[in-house]
Coordinates of C-alpha atoms and ligand atoms in Angstrom, one line a residue:
M281 CA -16.4 -6.8 47.2
H282 CA -17.7 -3.4 46.3
I283 CA -16.4 -1.3 43.4
I284 CA -15.9 2.2 44.2
D285 CA -17.5 4.2 41.6
G286 CA -15.3 7.4 41.3
K287 CA -17.0 8.5 38.1
S288 CA -20.3 8.7 39.4
L289 CA -19.0 10.4 42.7
A290 CA -17.2 12.8 40.5
Q291 CA -20.2 13.5 38.6
Q292 CA -22.4 14.3 41.7
I293 CA -19.7 16.7 43.0
R294 CA -19.5 18.4 39.8
S295 CA -23.2 18.7 39.3
H296 CA -23.2 20.3 43.0
I297 CA -20.7 22.9 42.1
A298 CA -22.4 23.9 39.0
D299 CA -25.3 24.6 40.9
E300 CA -23.2 26.7 43.1
V301 CA -21.8 28.5 40.2
E302 CA -25.2 29.2 38.8
I303 CA -26.2 31.0 42.1
L304 CA -22.8 32.6 42.7
G305 CA -23.2 34.2 39.0
R306 CA -26.9 35.1 39.4
E307 CA -26.5 36.7 43.0
R308 CA -23.2 38.0 43.1
N309 CA -22.0 38.2 39.5
I310 CA -18.9 35.9 40.4
V311 CA -17.8 33.5 37.9
P312 CA -14.6 31.5 39.2
G313 CA -11.6 31.3 36.7
L314 CA -9.1 28.7 36.0
A315 CA -6.0 29.3 34.2
V316 CA -3.7 26.4 33.0
V317 CA -0.2 26.7 31.9
L318 CA 0.7 23.7 29.4
V319 CA 4.2 23.7 28.5
G320 CA 5.4 21.2 25.4
D321 CA 3.5 18.7 23.2
D322 CA 3.1 15.7 25.3
P323 CA 0.3 14.0 24.6
A324 CA -0.7 12.7 28.0
S325 CA -0.7 16.3 29.2
H326 CA -2.7 17.5 26.6
A327 CA -5.4 15.1 27.1
Y328 CA -5.6 16.0 30.8
V329 CA -5.7 19.9 30.2
K330 CA -8.6 19.1 27.6
M331 CA -10.5 17.0 30.2
K332 CA -10.0 19.9 32.6
A333 CA -11.1 22.6 30.2
K334 CA -14.1 20.5 29.6
A335 CA -14.9 20.1 33.2
C336 CA -14.6 23.9 33.7
K337 CA -17.2 24.5 30.9
E338 CA -19.5 22.1 32.5
V339 CA -19.6 23.6 36.0
G340 CA -19.7 27.1 34.3
Y341 CA -16.0 28.5 35.1
Y342 CA -14.0 31.0 33.0
S343 CA -11.0 29.2 31.9
I344 CA -7.9 29.9 29.8
V345 CA -4.9 27.5 28.9
H346 CA -1.6 29.2 27.9
E347 CA 0.0 26.8 25.7
M348 CA 3.8 27.2 25.4
P349 CA 6.4 25.6 23.1
D350 CA 8.8 23.2 25.1
T351 CA 11.7 25.7 24.1
I352 CA 10.2 28.4 26.4
S353 CA 12.5 29.9 29.0
Q354 CA 12.0 29.6 32.8
D355 CA 11.6 33.4 32.8
E356 CA 8.7 33.4 30.4
I357 CA 6.7 30.9 32.3
I358 CA 7.5 32.8 35.7
G359 CA 6.2 35.7 33.6
T360 CA 3.0 34.3 32.5
I361 CA 2.3 32.9 36.2
K362 CA 2.7 36.4 37.6
M363 CA 0.4 37.8 35.2
M364 CA -2.2 35.2 36.4
N365 CA -1.4 35.9 40.0
D366 CA -2.5 39.6 39.1
N367 CA -5.4 38.9 36.9
P368 CA -8.8 39.4 38.9
R369 CA -10.7 37.0 36.7
I370 CA -8.3 34.2 37.6
D371 CA -9.0 32.3 40.8
G372 CA -7.0 29.2 40.1
I373 CA -3.6 28.6 38.6
L374 CA -2.4 25.2 37.5
V375 CA 0.9 24.2 35.8
Q376 CA 0.5 20.8 34.0
L377 CA 3.3 18.7 35.0
P378 CA 5.9 17.2 34.0
L379 CA 7.7 20.2 32.8
P380 CA 10.5 20.0 30.2
P381 CA 13.8 19.0 31.9
H382 CA 15.4 22.5 31.5
I383 CA 12.8 24.1 33.7
D384 CA 12.8 24.0 37.5
T385 CA 9.6 22.8 38.4
D386 CA 9.9 23.5 42.2
A387 CA 10.8 27.2 41.1
I388 CA 7.9 27.4 39.0
L389 CA 5.4 26.1 41.6
E390 CA 6.6 28.3 44.3
V391 CA 5.8 31.7 42.1
I392 CA 2.0 30.6 42.1
D393 CA 0.1 32.9 44.6
P394 CA -0.6 30.3 47.2
A395 CA -4.2 31.7 47.4
K396 CA -4.6 30.6 43.7
D397 CA -2.6 27.4 44.2
V398 CA -5.5 25.0 43.4
D399 CA -3.5 22.1 42.8
G400 CA -2.0 22.5 46.2
F401 CA 1.5 22.0 45.4
H402 CA 3.1 25.2 46.7
P403 CA 5.1 24.6 49.8
Y404 CA 2.9 27.0 51.8
N405 CA 0.0 24.8 51.1
V406 CA 1.7 21.6 51.5
G407 CA 3.0 22.9 55.0
R408 CA -0.6 23.8 56.0
I409 CA -1.8 20.7 55.0
V410 CA 1.0 18.7 57.2
T411 CA -0.1 21.0 60.2
K412 CA -3.7 20.3 59.8
L413 CA -4.6 23.9 58.8
D414 CA -7.0 24.8 56.3
A415 CA -5.3 25.0 52.7
F416 CA -5.6 23.4 49.3
A417 CA -4.6 19.9 49.2
S418 CA -3.2 18.0 46.3
C419 CA -6.2 17.1 44.5
T420 CA -5.6 13.5 43.7
P421 CA -5.2 12.5 47.6
Q422 CA -8.1 14.6 48.5
G423 CA -10.3 12.8 46.0
V424 CA -9.2 9.5 47.6
M425 CA -10.2 11.0 51.1
R426 CA -13.5 11.9 49.8
M427 CA -14.2 8.3 48.5
F428 CA -13.4 7.1 52.0
E429 CA -15.8 9.7 53.4
H430 CA -18.4 8.9 50.7
Y431 CA -18.3 5.1 51.2
D432 CA -18.2 5.3 54.8
I433 CA -14.7 3.7 55.1
D434 CA -13.2 4.5 58.5
L435 CA -9.6 5.5 58.9
K436 CA -9.1 6.1 62.4
G437 CA -6.3 3.6 63.9
K438 CA -6.4 1.6 60.6
D439 CA -3.1 0.3 59.1
V440 CA -2.7 2.2 55.7
C441 CA 0.0 1.6 53.4
V442 CA 0.9 4.0 50.6
V443 CA 2.8 2.9 47.8
G444 CA 4.7 5.7 46.1
A445 CA 6.2 8.6 47.8
S446 CA 5.9 11.5 45.1
N447 CA 5.1 15.2 46.2
I448 CA 1.9 15.3 44.3
V449 CA 0.6 11.9 45.3
G450 CA 2.3 9.9 48.2
K451 CA 3.5 12.4 50.5
P452 CA 0.2 14.5 50.6
M453 CA -1.9 11.2 50.7
A454 CA 0.2 10.4 53.7
A455 CA -0.5 13.7 55.4
L456 CA -4.0 13.7 54.9
L457 CA -4.4 10.1 56.3
L458 CA -2.3 11.1 59.3
N459 CA -4.7 14.0 59.7
A460 CA -7.4 11.4 59.8
D461 CA -5.9 9.3 62.6
A462 CA -4.7 6.3 60.3
T463 CA -1.3 4.6 61.0
V464 CA 0.6 5.4 57.8
T465 CA 3.3 3.5 56.3
V466 CA 4.8 5.1 53.2
T467 CA 6.7 2.9 50.7
H468 CA 8.7 3.6 47.5
I469 CA 10.9 2.4 45.1
Y470 CA 13.7 1.7 47.6
T471 CA 11.4 0.0 50.1
Q472 CA 13.2 -3.5 50.5
D473 CA 10.2 -5.8 50.8
L474 CA 7.1 -4.1 49.6
A475 CA 4.9 -7.1 50.0
R476 CA 5.6 -7.2 53.7
H477 CA 4.1 -3.9 54.1
T478 CA 1.1 -4.3 52.0
R479 CA 0.2 -7.7 53.4
E480 CA -0.3 -6.1 56.8
A481 CA -2.6 -3.0 55.5
D482 CA -6.2 -2.8 56.1
I483 CA -5.9 -0.2 53.3
I484 CA -3.5 0.0 50.5
I485 CA -3.2 3.1 48.4
V486 CA -0.8 2.8 45.3
G487 CA 0.4 5.6 43.0
V488 CA 3.4 4.4 41.2
G489 CA 3.1 4.1 37.6
V490 CA 3.9 0.3 37.3
P491 CA 1.0 -1.8 35.8
G492 CA 0.4 -5.0 37.8
L493 CA 2.7 -3.9 40.7
I494 CA 0.1 -5.1 43.5
K495 CA -0.6 -8.7 43.0
A496 CA -3.1 -10.8 44.9
D497 CA -0.7 -12.4 47.3
M498 CA 0.3 -8.8 48.5
V499 CA -3.3 -8.2 49.8
K500 CA -4.8 -9.3 53.0
E501 CA -8.3 -10.5 52.5
G502 CA -11.0 -7.7 52.9
A503 CA -8.5 -5.1 52.3
V504 CA -9.6 -1.6 50.8
V505 CA -7.5 -1.2 47.5
I506 CA -7.3 2.4 45.8
D507 CA -5.6 2.4 42.9
I508 CA -4.1 5.9 41.6
G509 CA -2.0 4.7 38.8
I510 CA -2.7 5.5 35.3
N511 CA -0.6 3.4 32.5
K512 CA -1.4 3.2 29.1
L513 CA -0.3 -0.5 27.6
D514 CA 0.9 -0.9 24.2
D515 CA -2.6 -2.1 22.9
G516 CA -4.2 1.2 24.2
R517 CA -5.8 0.1 27.4
L518 CA -5.6 2.1 30.3
V519 CA -4.7 0.2 33.6
G520 CA -3.6 1.1 37.1
D521 CA -0.8 -0.4 39.3
V522 CA -3.2 -3.2 40.8
D523 CA -3.5 -6.5 39.1
Y524 CA -7.3 -5.8 39.3
D525 CA -8.7 -9.2 38.2
A526 CA -6.9 -11.3 40.7
V527 CA -6.9 -8.7 43.5
A528 CA -10.7 -7.7 43.5
P529 CA -12.0 -10.9 44.7
K530 CA -10.1 -10.5 47.9
C531 CA -10.9 -6.8 48.5
S532 CA -13.9 -5.4 50.6
Y533 CA -13.6 -2.1 48.4
I534 CA -11.6 -1.4 45.3
T535 CA -11.4 1.3 42.8
P536 CA -11.1 0.5 39.0
V537 CA -9.1 2.1 36.4
P538 CA -10.4 4.1 34.7
G539 CA -13.4 5.2 36.3
G540 CA -11.8 5.4 40.2
V541 CA -9.5 8.0 41.3
G542 CA -9.0 9.9 37.8
P543 CA -12.5 11.7 37.9
M544 CA -12.1 12.4 41.4
T545 CA -9.0 14.3 40.9
I546 CA -10.7 16.6 38.2
A547 CA -13.6 17.1 40.7
M548 CA -11.3 18.3 43.4
L549 CA -9.8 20.6 41.2
M550 CA -13.1 22.3 40.2
E551 CA -14.0 22.1 44.1
N552 CA -10.6 23.7 45.0
T553 CA -11.1 26.6 42.2
L554 CA -14.6 27.4 43.7
K555 CA -13.0 27.6 47.2
A556 CA -10.5 29.9 45.8
A557 CA -13.1 32.3 44.2
K558 CA -15.2 32.3 47.2
A559 CA -12.0 33.0 49.5
R560 CA -11.2 35.9 47.1
N561 CA -14.8 37.2 46.8
V562 CA -15.6 37.5 50.8
Ligands
NAD897 P1 6.3 9.9 40.2 O1 7.3 9.1 39.2 O2 6.6 11.2 40.5 O3 6.5 8.8 41.6 C1 6.4 7.4 41.6 C2 6.7 7.0 42.9 O4 6.7 5.7 43.1 C3 8.0 7.3 43.6 O5 8.0 7.6 45.0 C4 8.8 5.9 43.6 O6 9.8 5.7 44.5 C5 7.7 5.1 43.7 N1 7.9 3.8 42.9 C6 8.5 3.5 41.7 N2 8.4 2.2 41.3 C7 8.2 1.5 42.5 C8 8.2 0.3 42.9 N3 8.4 -0.6 41.9 N4 7.6 0.0 44.1 C9 7.4 0.7 45.0 N5 7.5 2.3 44.6 C10 7.7 2.5 43.5 O7 4.9 9.5 39.8 P2 3.5 10.3 40.3 O8 3.4 11.6 39.5 O9 3.4 10.3 41.7 O10 2.4 9.2 39.6 C11 2.6 8.1 40.1 C12 1.3 7.3 39.3 O11 -0.1 8.0 39.4 C13 1.4 7.5 37.7 O12 0.8 6.2 37.1 C14 0.5 8.6 37.5 O13 0.0 8.6 36.1 C15 -0.7 8.4 38.5 N6 -1.5 9.7 38.8 C16 -2.5 9.3 38.6 C17 -3.4 10.7 39.0 C18 -4.9 10.5 39.0 O14 -5.6 11.4 39.0 N7 -5.5 9.1 39.0 C19 -3.1 12.0 39.5 C20 -1.4 11.8 39.4 C21 -0.8 10.8 39.1

């Protein structure tokens, strides 16, 4: 069994980006810029934004965080995004999700200039990804694909079961896997017999938010298991959606939580921001 070390792979990627940013700055006076919109005071959202800002600093990006109270109106958020669309120092715009219930998240995401949509959530980028055109892909699934590439895990013709079908994780994951010629099954809360699907799979990718959902008897011997879930237990521990201790001995490869997919998501955000900066400065 091999543990996929997302932390160290993410570190390598970030260090390559830092080298490239240094050269861009020195030779062309370009400093990639990322703007984050953070609404409300959800502690998890604040923690993620802090990690993203730290990553920006580390690779040498200009970054700003627009913090707003959760009483803010939809129009004010839209106004801020439009300002960032027009700001030449900003290459990437990210709206930290979830937004408060009175805000229409889809409408907000559609205001982001697709050329600055480094989270890959704008329907324009989603559509281009589905049709296998160059675009910004959602960072988490993109990070998972990068792990497969780095660890030489072949996807062609493989049976892959994606558990969870959200717009930001499961659906874009399925699109990227199809683009890589995998045979993809997407499961979700209404799937009748989840284990029937996972047991058949060469690769299981789970992003649901239910600790211990994937148990040992749901996993085929030698399977690859990628755990996207992040759950904070009452005792403060962070765990994924996989019953790790029981499942790991059956796997050929498995990602830990923490230290698996999480760091890759941030590395892909840095990569997308660099890509946006280069595309805007050709
Ligand atoms: P979401 O709530 O939007 O979607 C959850 C999905 O899981 C839905 O499609 C739902 O139908 C499905 N689901 C729920 N219960 C299920 C069950 N019992 N069996 C099968 N499917 C079930 O959540 P999300 O935003 O997609 O996030 C999912 C998880 O991934 C969360 O734990 C989140 O913290 C984590 N996440 C991690 C990263 C990362 O960087 N590692 C990034 C984004 C999200």
